[in-house]
Short mmCIF file of C-alpha atoms in Angstrom, two decimals:
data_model
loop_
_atom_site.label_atom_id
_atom_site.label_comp_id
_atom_site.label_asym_id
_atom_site.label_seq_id
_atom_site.Cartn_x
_atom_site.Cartn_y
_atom_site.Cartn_z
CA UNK A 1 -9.21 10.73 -16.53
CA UNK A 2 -7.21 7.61 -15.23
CA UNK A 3 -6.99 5.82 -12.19
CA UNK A 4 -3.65 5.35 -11.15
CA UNK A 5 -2.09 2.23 -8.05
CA UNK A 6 0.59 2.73 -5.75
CA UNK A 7 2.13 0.79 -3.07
CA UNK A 8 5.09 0.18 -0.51
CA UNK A 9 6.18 3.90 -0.25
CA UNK A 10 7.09 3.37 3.27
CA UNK A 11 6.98 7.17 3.77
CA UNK A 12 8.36 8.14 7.13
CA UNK A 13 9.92 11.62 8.64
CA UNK A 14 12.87 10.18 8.32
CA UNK A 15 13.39 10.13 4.59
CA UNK A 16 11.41 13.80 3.42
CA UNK A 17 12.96 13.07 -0.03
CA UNK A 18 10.57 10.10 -0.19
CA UNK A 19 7.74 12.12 0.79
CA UNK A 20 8.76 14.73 -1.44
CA UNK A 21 8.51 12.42 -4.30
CA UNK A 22 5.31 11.49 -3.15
CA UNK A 23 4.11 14.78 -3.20
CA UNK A 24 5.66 15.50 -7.01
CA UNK A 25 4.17 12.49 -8.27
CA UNK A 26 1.03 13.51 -6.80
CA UNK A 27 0.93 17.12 -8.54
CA UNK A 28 1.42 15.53 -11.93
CA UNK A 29 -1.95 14.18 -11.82
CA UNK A 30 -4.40 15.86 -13.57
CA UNK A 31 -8.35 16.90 -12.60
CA UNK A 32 -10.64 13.84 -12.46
CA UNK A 33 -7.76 11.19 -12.19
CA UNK A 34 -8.23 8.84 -9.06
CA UNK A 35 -5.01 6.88 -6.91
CA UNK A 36 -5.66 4.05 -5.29
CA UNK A 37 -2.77 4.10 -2.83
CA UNK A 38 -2.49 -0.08 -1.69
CA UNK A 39 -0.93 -0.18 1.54
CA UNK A 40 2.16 0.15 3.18
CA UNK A 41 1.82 3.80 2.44
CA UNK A 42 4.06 4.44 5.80
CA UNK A 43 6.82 2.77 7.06
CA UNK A 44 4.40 1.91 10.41
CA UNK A 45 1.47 3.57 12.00
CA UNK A 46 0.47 3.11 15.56
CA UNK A 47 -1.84 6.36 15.44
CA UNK A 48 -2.40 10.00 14.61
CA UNK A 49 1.02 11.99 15.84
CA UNK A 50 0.16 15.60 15.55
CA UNK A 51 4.09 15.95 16.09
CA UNK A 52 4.94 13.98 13.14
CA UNK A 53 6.28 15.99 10.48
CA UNK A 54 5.32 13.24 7.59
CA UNK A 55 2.08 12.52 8.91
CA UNK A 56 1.19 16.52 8.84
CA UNK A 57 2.98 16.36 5.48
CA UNK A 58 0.96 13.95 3.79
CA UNK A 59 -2.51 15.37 5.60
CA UNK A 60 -1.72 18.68 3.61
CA UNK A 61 -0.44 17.09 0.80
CA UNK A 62 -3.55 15.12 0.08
CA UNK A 63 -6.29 18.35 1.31
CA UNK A 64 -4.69 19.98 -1.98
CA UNK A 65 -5.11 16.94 -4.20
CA UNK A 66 -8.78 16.91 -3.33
CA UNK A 67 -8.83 20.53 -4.09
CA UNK A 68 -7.73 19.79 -7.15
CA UNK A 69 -10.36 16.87 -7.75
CA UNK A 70 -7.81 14.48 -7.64
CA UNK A 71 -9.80 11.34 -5.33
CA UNK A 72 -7.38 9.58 -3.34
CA UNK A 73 -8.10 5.94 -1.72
CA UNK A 74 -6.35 3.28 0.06
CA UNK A 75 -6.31 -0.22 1.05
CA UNK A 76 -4.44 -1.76 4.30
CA UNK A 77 -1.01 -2.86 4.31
CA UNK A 78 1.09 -4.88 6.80
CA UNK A 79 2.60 -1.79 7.86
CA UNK A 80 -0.70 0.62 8.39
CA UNK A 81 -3.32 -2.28 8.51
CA UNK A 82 -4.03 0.12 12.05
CA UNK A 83 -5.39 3.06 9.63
CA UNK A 84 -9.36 3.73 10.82
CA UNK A 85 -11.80 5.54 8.75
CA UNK A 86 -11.14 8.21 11.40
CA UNK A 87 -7.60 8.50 10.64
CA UNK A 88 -8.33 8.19 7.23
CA UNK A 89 -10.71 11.27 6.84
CA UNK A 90 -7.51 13.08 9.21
CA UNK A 91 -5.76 12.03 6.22
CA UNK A 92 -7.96 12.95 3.07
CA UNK A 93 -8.20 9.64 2.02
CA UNK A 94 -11.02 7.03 1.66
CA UNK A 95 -10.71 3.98 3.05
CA UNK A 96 -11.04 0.87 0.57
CA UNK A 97 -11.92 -3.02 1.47
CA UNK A 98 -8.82 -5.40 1.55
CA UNK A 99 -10.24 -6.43 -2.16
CA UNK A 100 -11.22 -4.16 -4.76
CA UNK A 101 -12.97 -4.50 -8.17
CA UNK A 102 -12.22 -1.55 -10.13
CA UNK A 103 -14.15 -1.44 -13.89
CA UNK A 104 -12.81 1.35 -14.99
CA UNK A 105 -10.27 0.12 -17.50
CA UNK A 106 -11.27 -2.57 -20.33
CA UNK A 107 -11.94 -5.77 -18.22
CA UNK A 108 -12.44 -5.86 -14.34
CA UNK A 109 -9.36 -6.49 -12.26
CA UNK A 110 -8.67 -6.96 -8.48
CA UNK A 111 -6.74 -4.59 -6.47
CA UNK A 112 -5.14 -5.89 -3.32
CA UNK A 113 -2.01 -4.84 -0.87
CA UNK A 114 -0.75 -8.55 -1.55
CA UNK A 115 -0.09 -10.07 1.70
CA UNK A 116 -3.08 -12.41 1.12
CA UNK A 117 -1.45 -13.76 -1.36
CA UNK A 118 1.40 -15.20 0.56
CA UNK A 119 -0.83 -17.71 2.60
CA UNK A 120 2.34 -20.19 3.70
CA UNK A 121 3.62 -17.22 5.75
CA UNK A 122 1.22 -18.86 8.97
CA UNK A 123 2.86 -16.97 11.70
CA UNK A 124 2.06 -13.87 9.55
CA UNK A 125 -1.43 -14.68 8.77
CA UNK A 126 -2.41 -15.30 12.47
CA UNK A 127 -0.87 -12.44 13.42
CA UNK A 128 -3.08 -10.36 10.83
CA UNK A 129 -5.97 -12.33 11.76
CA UNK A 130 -5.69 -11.50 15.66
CA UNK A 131 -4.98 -7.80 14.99
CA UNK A 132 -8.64 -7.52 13.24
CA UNK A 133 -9.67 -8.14 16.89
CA UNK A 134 -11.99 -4.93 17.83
CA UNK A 135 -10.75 -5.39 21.54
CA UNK A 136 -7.17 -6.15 20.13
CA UNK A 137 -6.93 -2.79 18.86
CA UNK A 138 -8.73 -1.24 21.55
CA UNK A 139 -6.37 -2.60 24.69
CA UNK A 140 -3.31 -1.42 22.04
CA UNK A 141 -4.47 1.87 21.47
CA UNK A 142 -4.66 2.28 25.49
CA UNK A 143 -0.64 2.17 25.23
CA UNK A 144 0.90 5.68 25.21
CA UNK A 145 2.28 6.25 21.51
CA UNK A 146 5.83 6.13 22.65
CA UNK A 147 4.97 2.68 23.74
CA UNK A 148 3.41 1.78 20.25
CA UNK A 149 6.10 3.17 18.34
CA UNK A 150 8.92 0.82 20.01
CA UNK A 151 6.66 -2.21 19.58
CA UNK A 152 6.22 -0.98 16.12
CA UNK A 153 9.71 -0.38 15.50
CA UNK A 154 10.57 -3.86 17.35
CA UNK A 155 8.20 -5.33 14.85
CA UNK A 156 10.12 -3.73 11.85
CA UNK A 157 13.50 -4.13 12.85
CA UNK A 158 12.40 -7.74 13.30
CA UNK A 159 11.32 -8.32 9.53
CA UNK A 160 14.16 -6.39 8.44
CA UNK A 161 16.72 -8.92 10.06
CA UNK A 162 15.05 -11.95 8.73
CA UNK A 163 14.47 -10.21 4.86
CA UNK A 164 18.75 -9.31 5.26
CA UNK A 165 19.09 -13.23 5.99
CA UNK A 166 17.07 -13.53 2.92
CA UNK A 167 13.20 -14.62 2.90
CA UNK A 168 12.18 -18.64 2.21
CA UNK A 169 10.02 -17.67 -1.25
CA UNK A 170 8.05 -21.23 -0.64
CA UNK A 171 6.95 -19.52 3.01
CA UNK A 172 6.98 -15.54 2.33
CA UNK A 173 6.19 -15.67 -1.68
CA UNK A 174 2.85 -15.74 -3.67
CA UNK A 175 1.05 -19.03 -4.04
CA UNK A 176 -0.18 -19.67 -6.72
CA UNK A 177 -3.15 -21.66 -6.03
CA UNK A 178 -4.15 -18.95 -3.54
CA UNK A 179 -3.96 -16.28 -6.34
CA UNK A 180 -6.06 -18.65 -8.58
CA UNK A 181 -9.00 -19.14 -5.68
CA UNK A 182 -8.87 -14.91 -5.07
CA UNK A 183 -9.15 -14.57 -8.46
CA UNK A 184 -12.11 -16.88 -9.05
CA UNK A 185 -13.78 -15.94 -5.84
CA UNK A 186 -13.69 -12.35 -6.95
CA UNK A 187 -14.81 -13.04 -10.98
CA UNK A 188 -11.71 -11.30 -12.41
CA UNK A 189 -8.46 -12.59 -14.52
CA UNK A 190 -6.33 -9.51 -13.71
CA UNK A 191 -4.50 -8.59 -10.65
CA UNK A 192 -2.72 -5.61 -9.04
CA UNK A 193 -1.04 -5.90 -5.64
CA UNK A 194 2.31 -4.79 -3.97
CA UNK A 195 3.96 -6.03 -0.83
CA UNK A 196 6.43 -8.65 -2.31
CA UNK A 197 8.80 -5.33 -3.94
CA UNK A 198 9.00 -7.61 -7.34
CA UNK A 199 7.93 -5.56 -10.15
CA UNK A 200 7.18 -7.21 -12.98
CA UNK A 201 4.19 -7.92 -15.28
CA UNK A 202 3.51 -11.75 -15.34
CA UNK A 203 0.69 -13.59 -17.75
CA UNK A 204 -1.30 -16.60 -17.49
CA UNK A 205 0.33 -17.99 -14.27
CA UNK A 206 -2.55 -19.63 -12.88
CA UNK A 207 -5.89 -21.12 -14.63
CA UNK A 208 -8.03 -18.01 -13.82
CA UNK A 209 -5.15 -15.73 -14.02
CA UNK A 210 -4.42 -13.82 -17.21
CA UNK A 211 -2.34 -10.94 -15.54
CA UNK A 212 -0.79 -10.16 -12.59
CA UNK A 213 0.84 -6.53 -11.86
CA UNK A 214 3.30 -6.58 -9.61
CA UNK A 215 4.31 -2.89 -8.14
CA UNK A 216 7.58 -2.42 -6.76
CA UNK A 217 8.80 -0.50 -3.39
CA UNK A 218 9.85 2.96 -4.00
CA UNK A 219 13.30 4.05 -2.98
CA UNK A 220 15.92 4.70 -6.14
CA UNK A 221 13.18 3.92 -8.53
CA UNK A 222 8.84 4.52 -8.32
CA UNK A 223 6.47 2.55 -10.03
CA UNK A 224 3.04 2.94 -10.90
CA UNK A 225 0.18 1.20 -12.68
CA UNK A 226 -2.05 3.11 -14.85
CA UNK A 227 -5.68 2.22 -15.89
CA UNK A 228 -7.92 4.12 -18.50
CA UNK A 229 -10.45 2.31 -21.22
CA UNK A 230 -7.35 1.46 -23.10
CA UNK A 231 -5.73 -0.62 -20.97
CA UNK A 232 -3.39 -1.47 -17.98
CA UNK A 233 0.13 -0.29 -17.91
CA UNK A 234 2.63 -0.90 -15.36
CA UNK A 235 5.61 1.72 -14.91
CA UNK A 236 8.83 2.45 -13.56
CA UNK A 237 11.13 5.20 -13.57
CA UNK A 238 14.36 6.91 -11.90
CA UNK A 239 12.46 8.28 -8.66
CA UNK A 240 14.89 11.38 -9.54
CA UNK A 241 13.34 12.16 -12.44
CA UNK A 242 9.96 13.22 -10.07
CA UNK A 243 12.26 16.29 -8.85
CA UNK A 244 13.00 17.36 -12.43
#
């Protein structure tokens, strides 16, 4: 049994390859393992579509990995911070806090989506800080869904055209020091997050820091950490070879 993070799948019914890869990645866990799916699991949710071919995909998709005793979780993004436990027992999933300690593999570590890592990004941070509003999300959810999905889409066309001027990594990146204070606030040395698409596997960046997996987008390739009582292992391969 192994407990397996995801992130930044940005699944939509747009691109049912994507969510077919999802799903095929999915059925090659085995009985017992757990995924920890870490946000920005859709490309944007404004609310349960009953319409929406992905949504209905994924909803059946994740019913037959909990038949199989596959436990599925998952922690906000910046693109589905909206997700409610409601919506999340529509989905099959559990909802997990914005930080987790997992203890499963050799040491502690700290799973995270990763945007509170980037704490120059101000305009961002208020923005996620007003959104946590109860009566925020209660006046937005009085908006028809048409309505939500253009603001939505407005939102992400919006980042899109300032990541395609390319993103100021002193304002958008990870800093350090607030890594180092997560880290120490939270008692672990090891880290897994998404959110920036960097993959890599960094060491010993920071005082308290003595790994830091970093899990790319999906798109041409998927990536993957794994965690059993041998270790962590961050992977990445072809996202063809899921439909071999």
């Amino acid at each position: 049994m192994a407990l397996y993070v995801i992130a930044d799948l940005h699944l939509s019914a747009e691109n049912k390859r994507l969510c077919s890869a999802f799903a095929a990645f999915l059925n090659e866990l085995k009985k017992g393992d757990r995924l920890i799916i870490s946000g920005d699991f859709f490309n944007f949710f404004v609310g349960i579509d009953p319409y929406d071919e992905c949504q209905k995909f994924i909803k059946q998709t994740l019913l037959t990995a909990r038949q199989r005793k596959i436990d599925v979780f998952f922690q906000h993004g910046n693109r589905d911070f909206l997700i409610s436990k409601k919506d999340a027992d529509y989905f099959n999933f559990t909802l997990l806090p914005e930080l987790f300690i997992d203890k499963s593999g050799p040491e502690a570590c700290l799973i995270t989506h990763g945007d509170c890592l980037c704490s120059n990004d101000k305009k961002y941070q208020e923005f996620k800080a007003i959104t946590k509003k109860t009566w925020i999300r209660k006046l937005f959810f009085t908006l028809p869904l048409f309505v939500r999905k253009k603001i939505a889409a407005k939102l992400r066309d919006d980042s899109q055209k300032l990541t395609g001027k390319g993103r100021d990594p002193l304002i958008y990146g990870m800093v350090p020091a607030t890594l180092d204070k997560i880290l120490t606030d939270s008692n672990c040395s090891i880290i897994i997050h998404g959110h920036l698409h960097q993959y890599g596997d960094h060491y010993s960046e920071t005082p308290h820091e003595k790994q830091r997996l970093a899990l790319g987008d999906w798109g041409e390739f998927y990536s993957f950490v794994k965690i059993d009582g041998n270790g962590f292992y961050l992977l990445r391969y072809p996202i063809d070879e899921l439909f071999r």
